[in-house]
Coordinates of C-alpha atoms and ligand atoms in Angstrom, one line a residue:
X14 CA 16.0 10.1 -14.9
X15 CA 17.2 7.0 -13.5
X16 CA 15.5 7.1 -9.8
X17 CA 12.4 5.5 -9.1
X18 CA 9.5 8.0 -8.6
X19 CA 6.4 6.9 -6.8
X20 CA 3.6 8.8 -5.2
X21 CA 1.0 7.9 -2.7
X22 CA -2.7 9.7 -3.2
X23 CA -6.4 9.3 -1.7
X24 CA -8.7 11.3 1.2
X25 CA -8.1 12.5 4.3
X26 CA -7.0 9.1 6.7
X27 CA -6.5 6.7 4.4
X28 CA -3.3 6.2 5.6
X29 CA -0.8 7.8 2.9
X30 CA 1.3 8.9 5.5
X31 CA 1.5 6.2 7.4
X32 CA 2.0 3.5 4.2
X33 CA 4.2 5.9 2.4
X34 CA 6.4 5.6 5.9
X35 CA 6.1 2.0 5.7
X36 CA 7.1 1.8 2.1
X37 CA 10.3 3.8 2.6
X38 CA 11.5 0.8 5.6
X39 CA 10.8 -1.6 2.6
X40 CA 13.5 -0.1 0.3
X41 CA 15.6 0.7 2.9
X42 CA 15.8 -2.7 4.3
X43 CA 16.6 -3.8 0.6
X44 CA 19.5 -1.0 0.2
X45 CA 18.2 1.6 -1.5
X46 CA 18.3 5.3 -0.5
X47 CA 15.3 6.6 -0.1
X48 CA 13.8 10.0 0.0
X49 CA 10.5 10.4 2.2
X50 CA 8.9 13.5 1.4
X51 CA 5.6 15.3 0.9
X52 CA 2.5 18.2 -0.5
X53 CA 2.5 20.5 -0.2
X54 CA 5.7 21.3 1.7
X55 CA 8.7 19.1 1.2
X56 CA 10.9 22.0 0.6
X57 CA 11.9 24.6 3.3
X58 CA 10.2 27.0 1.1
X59 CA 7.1 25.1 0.1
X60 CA 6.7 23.7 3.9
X61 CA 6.4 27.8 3.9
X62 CA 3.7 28.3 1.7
X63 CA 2.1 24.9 3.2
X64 CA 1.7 26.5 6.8
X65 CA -0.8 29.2 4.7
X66 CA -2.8 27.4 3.0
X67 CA -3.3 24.8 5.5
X68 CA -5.5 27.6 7.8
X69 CA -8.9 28.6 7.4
X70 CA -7.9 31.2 5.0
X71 CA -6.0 29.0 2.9
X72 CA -8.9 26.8 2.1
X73 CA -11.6 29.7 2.1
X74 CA -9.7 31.3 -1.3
X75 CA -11.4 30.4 -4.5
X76 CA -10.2 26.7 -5.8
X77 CA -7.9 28.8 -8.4
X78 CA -6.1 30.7 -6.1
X79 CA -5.6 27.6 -4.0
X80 CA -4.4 25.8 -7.2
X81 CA -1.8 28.6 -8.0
X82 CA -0.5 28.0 -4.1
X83 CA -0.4 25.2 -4.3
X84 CA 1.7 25.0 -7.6
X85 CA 4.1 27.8 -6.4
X86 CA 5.0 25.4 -3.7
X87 CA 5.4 22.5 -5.8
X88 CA 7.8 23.9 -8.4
X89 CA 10.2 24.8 -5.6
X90 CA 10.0 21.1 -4.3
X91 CA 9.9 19.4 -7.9
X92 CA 13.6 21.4 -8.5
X93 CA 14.8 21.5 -5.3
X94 CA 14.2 17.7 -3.8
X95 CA 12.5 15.6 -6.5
X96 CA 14.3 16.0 -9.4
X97 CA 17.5 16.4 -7.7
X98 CA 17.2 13.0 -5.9
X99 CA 15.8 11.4 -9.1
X100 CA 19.1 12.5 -10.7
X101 CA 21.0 11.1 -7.9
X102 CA 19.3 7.5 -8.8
X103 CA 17.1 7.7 -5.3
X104 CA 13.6 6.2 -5.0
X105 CA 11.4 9.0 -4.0
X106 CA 8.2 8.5 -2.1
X107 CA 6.0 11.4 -2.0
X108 CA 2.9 11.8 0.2
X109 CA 0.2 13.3 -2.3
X110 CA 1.2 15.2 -5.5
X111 CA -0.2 16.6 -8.6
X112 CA -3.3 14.3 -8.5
X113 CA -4.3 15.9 -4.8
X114 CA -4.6 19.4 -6.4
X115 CA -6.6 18.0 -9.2
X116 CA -9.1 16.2 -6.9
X117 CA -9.2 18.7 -4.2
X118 CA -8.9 22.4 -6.2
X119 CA -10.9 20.7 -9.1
X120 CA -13.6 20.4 -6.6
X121 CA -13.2 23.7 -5.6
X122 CA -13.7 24.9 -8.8
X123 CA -10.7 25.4 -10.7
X124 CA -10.8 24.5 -14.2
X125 CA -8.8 21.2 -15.6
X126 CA -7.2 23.6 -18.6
X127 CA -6.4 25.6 -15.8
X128 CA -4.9 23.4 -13.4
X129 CA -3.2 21.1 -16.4
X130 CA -1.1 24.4 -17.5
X131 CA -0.9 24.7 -13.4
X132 CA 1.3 21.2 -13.7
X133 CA 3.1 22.1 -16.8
X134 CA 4.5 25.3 -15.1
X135 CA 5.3 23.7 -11.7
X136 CA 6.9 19.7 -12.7
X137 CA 7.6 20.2 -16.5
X138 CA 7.4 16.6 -17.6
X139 CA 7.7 14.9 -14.4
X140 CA 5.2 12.2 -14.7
X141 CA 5.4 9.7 -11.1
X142 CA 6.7 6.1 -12.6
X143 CA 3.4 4.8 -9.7
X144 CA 0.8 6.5 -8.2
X145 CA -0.9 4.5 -5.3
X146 CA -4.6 5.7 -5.0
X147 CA -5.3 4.3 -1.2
X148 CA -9.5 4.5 -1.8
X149 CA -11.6 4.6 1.7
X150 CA -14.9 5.9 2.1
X151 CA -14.7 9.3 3.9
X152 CA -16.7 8.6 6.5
X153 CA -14.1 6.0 7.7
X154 CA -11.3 8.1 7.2
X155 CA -12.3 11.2 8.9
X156 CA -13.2 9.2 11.5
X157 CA -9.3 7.5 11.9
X158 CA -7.8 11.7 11.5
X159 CA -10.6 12.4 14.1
X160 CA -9.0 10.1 16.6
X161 CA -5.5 11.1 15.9
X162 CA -6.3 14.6 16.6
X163 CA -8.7 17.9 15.5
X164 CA -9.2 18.4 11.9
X165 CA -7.3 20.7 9.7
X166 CA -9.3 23.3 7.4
X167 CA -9.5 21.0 4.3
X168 CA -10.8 18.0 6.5
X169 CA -13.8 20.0 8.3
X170 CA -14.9 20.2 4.7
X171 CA -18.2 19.0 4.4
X172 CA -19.1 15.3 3.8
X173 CA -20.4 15.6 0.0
X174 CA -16.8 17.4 -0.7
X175 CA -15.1 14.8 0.4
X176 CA -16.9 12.3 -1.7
X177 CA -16.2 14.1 -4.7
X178 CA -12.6 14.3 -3.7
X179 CA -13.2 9.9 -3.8
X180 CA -14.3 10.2 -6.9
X181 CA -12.0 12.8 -8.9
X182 CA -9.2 10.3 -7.2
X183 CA -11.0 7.2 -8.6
X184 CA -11.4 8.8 -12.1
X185 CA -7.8 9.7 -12.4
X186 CA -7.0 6.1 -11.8
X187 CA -9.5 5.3 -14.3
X188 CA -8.0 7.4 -16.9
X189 CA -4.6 6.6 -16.7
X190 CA -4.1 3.0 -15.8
X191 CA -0.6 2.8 -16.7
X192 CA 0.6 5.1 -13.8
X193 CA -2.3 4.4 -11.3
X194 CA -3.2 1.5 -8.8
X195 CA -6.6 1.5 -6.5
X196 CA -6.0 0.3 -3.3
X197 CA -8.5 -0.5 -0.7
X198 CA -7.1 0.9 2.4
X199 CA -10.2 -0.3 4.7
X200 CA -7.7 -3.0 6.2
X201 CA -5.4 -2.9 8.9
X202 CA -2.3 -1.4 8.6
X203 CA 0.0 -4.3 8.1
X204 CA -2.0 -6.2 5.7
X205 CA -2.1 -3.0 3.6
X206 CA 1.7 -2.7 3.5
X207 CA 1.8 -6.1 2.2
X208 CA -0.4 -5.7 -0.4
X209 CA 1.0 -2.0 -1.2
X210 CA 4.5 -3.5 -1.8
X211 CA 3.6 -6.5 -3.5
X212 CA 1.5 -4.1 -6.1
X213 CA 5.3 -1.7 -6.6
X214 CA 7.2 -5.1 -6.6
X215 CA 4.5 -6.9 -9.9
X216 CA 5.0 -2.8 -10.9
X217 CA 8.6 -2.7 -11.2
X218 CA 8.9 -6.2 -12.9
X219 CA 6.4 -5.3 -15.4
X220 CA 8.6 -2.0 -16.4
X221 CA 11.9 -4.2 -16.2
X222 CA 10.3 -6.7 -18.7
X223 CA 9.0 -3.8 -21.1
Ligands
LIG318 N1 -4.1 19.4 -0.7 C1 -2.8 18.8 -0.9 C2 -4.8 20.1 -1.7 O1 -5.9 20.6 -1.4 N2 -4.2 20.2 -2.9 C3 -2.9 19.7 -3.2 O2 -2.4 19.8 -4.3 C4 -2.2 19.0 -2.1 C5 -0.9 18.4 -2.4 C6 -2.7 18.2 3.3 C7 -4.0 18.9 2.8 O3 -3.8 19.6 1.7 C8 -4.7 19.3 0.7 C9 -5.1 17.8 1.0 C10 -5.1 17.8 2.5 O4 -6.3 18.2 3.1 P1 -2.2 16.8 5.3 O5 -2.2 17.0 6.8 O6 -0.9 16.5 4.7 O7 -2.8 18.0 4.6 O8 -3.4 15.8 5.1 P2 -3.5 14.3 4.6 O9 -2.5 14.1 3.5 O10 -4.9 14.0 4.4 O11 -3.0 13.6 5.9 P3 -3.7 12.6 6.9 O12 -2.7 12.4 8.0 O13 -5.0 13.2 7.4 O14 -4.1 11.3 6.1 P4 -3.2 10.1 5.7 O15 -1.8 10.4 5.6 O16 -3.9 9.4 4.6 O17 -3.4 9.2 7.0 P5 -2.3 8.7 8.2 O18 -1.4 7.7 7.6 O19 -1.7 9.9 8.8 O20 -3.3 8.0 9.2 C11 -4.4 8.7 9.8 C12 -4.7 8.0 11.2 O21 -5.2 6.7 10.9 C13 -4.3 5.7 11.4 C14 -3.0 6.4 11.7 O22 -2.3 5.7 12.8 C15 -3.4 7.8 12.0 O23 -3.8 7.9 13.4 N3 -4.3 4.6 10.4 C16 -5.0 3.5 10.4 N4 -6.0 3.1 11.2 C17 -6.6 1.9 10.9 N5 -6.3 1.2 9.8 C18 -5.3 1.6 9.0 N6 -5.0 0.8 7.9 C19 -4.6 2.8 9.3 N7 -3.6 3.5 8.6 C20 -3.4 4.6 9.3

């Protein structure tokens, strides 16, 4: 695919949405069409299957029938959106993906064999060309969602949940180096933008030197 496929992960307030907004400007401004979407939802049919599971009962079914959910709704928006737009040569920023279900289902409870034929079924062998892992401790970023407004079912999760969501996040990074970049997202919001694009820019010229 000739587009440019990036991907922004981490806990609840780190400020994906608001960086992966910020990102999108970036290639704009530099002429580039850009298509700013997000998990689940990003489809009209997984944005269907979003408004479910984002409800008390969505996150109060066992971490495998969360997982298949949450896989339904990505294989619509992987054919429908991503890989359409990736065809087209588009950058495609995408506010949490495959790495979300494995940190936050996997936590759950659902198995990695499990959740790794999961992927297979619902993005084939999409792989994101950058993940950016925004890394905050939880405490700080509940408390920035708190101020926005009242916490959805996954955020009221307890605190020790969301610090294994952290580390599932962190160990992904770990284990695939290549595709992953930690960021710490405990600075302001502008400061992060910088650093975030100068981390896709050294990115980008590393894969146009290889
Ligand atoms: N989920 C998702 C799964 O369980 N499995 C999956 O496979 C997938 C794909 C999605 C939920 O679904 C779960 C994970 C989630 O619980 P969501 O509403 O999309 O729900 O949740 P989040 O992605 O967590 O969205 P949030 O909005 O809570 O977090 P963001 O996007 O990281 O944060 P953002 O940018 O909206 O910022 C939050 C607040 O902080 C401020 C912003 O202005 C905003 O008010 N802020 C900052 N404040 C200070 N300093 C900064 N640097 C700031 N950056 C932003």
């Amino acid at each position: 695919m000739a587009g440019l496929f990036i991907t922004f992960e981490g806990g609840e307030g780190a400020g994906k949405s608001t960086q992966a907004k910020r990102l999108a400007k970036r290639f704009r401004d530099e002429g580039l069409t850009v298509v700013l979407t997000r998990e689940p939802g990003g489809s009209p049919q997984a944005e269907r299957v979003r408004a479910a599971l984002l409800t008390e009962a969505g996150r109060d079914l066992p971490g495998v029938e969360q997982a298949i959910l949450f896989a339904a709704a990505r294989a619509d928006h992987v054919d429908t959106v991503i890989k359409p737009a990736l065809a087209d040569g588009h950058v495609v920023i995408c506010d949490r993906f495959y790495d979300s279900t494995e940190a936050y289902q996997g936590a759950a409870g659902a198995s990695p064999a499990m959740m790794g034929l999961l992927q297979t079924i619902a993005v084939g062998a999409l792989i994101p060309d950058l993940t950016l892992v925004l890394d905050l401790p939880p405490e700080k970023g509940l408390q920035r969602a708190r101020a926005r407004d009242t916490l959805d079912a996954f955020e009221n999760d307890d605190l020790a949940v969301h610090r294994a969501r952290r580390d599932a996040f962190l160990r992904i990074a770990e284990r695939e180096p290549g595709r992953c970049v930690v960021i710490d997202a405990s600075g302001d919001e502008h400061a992060l933008a910088d650093t975030i694009w100068s981390k896709v820019m050294e990115r980008l010229d590393m894969a146009g030197a290889s």
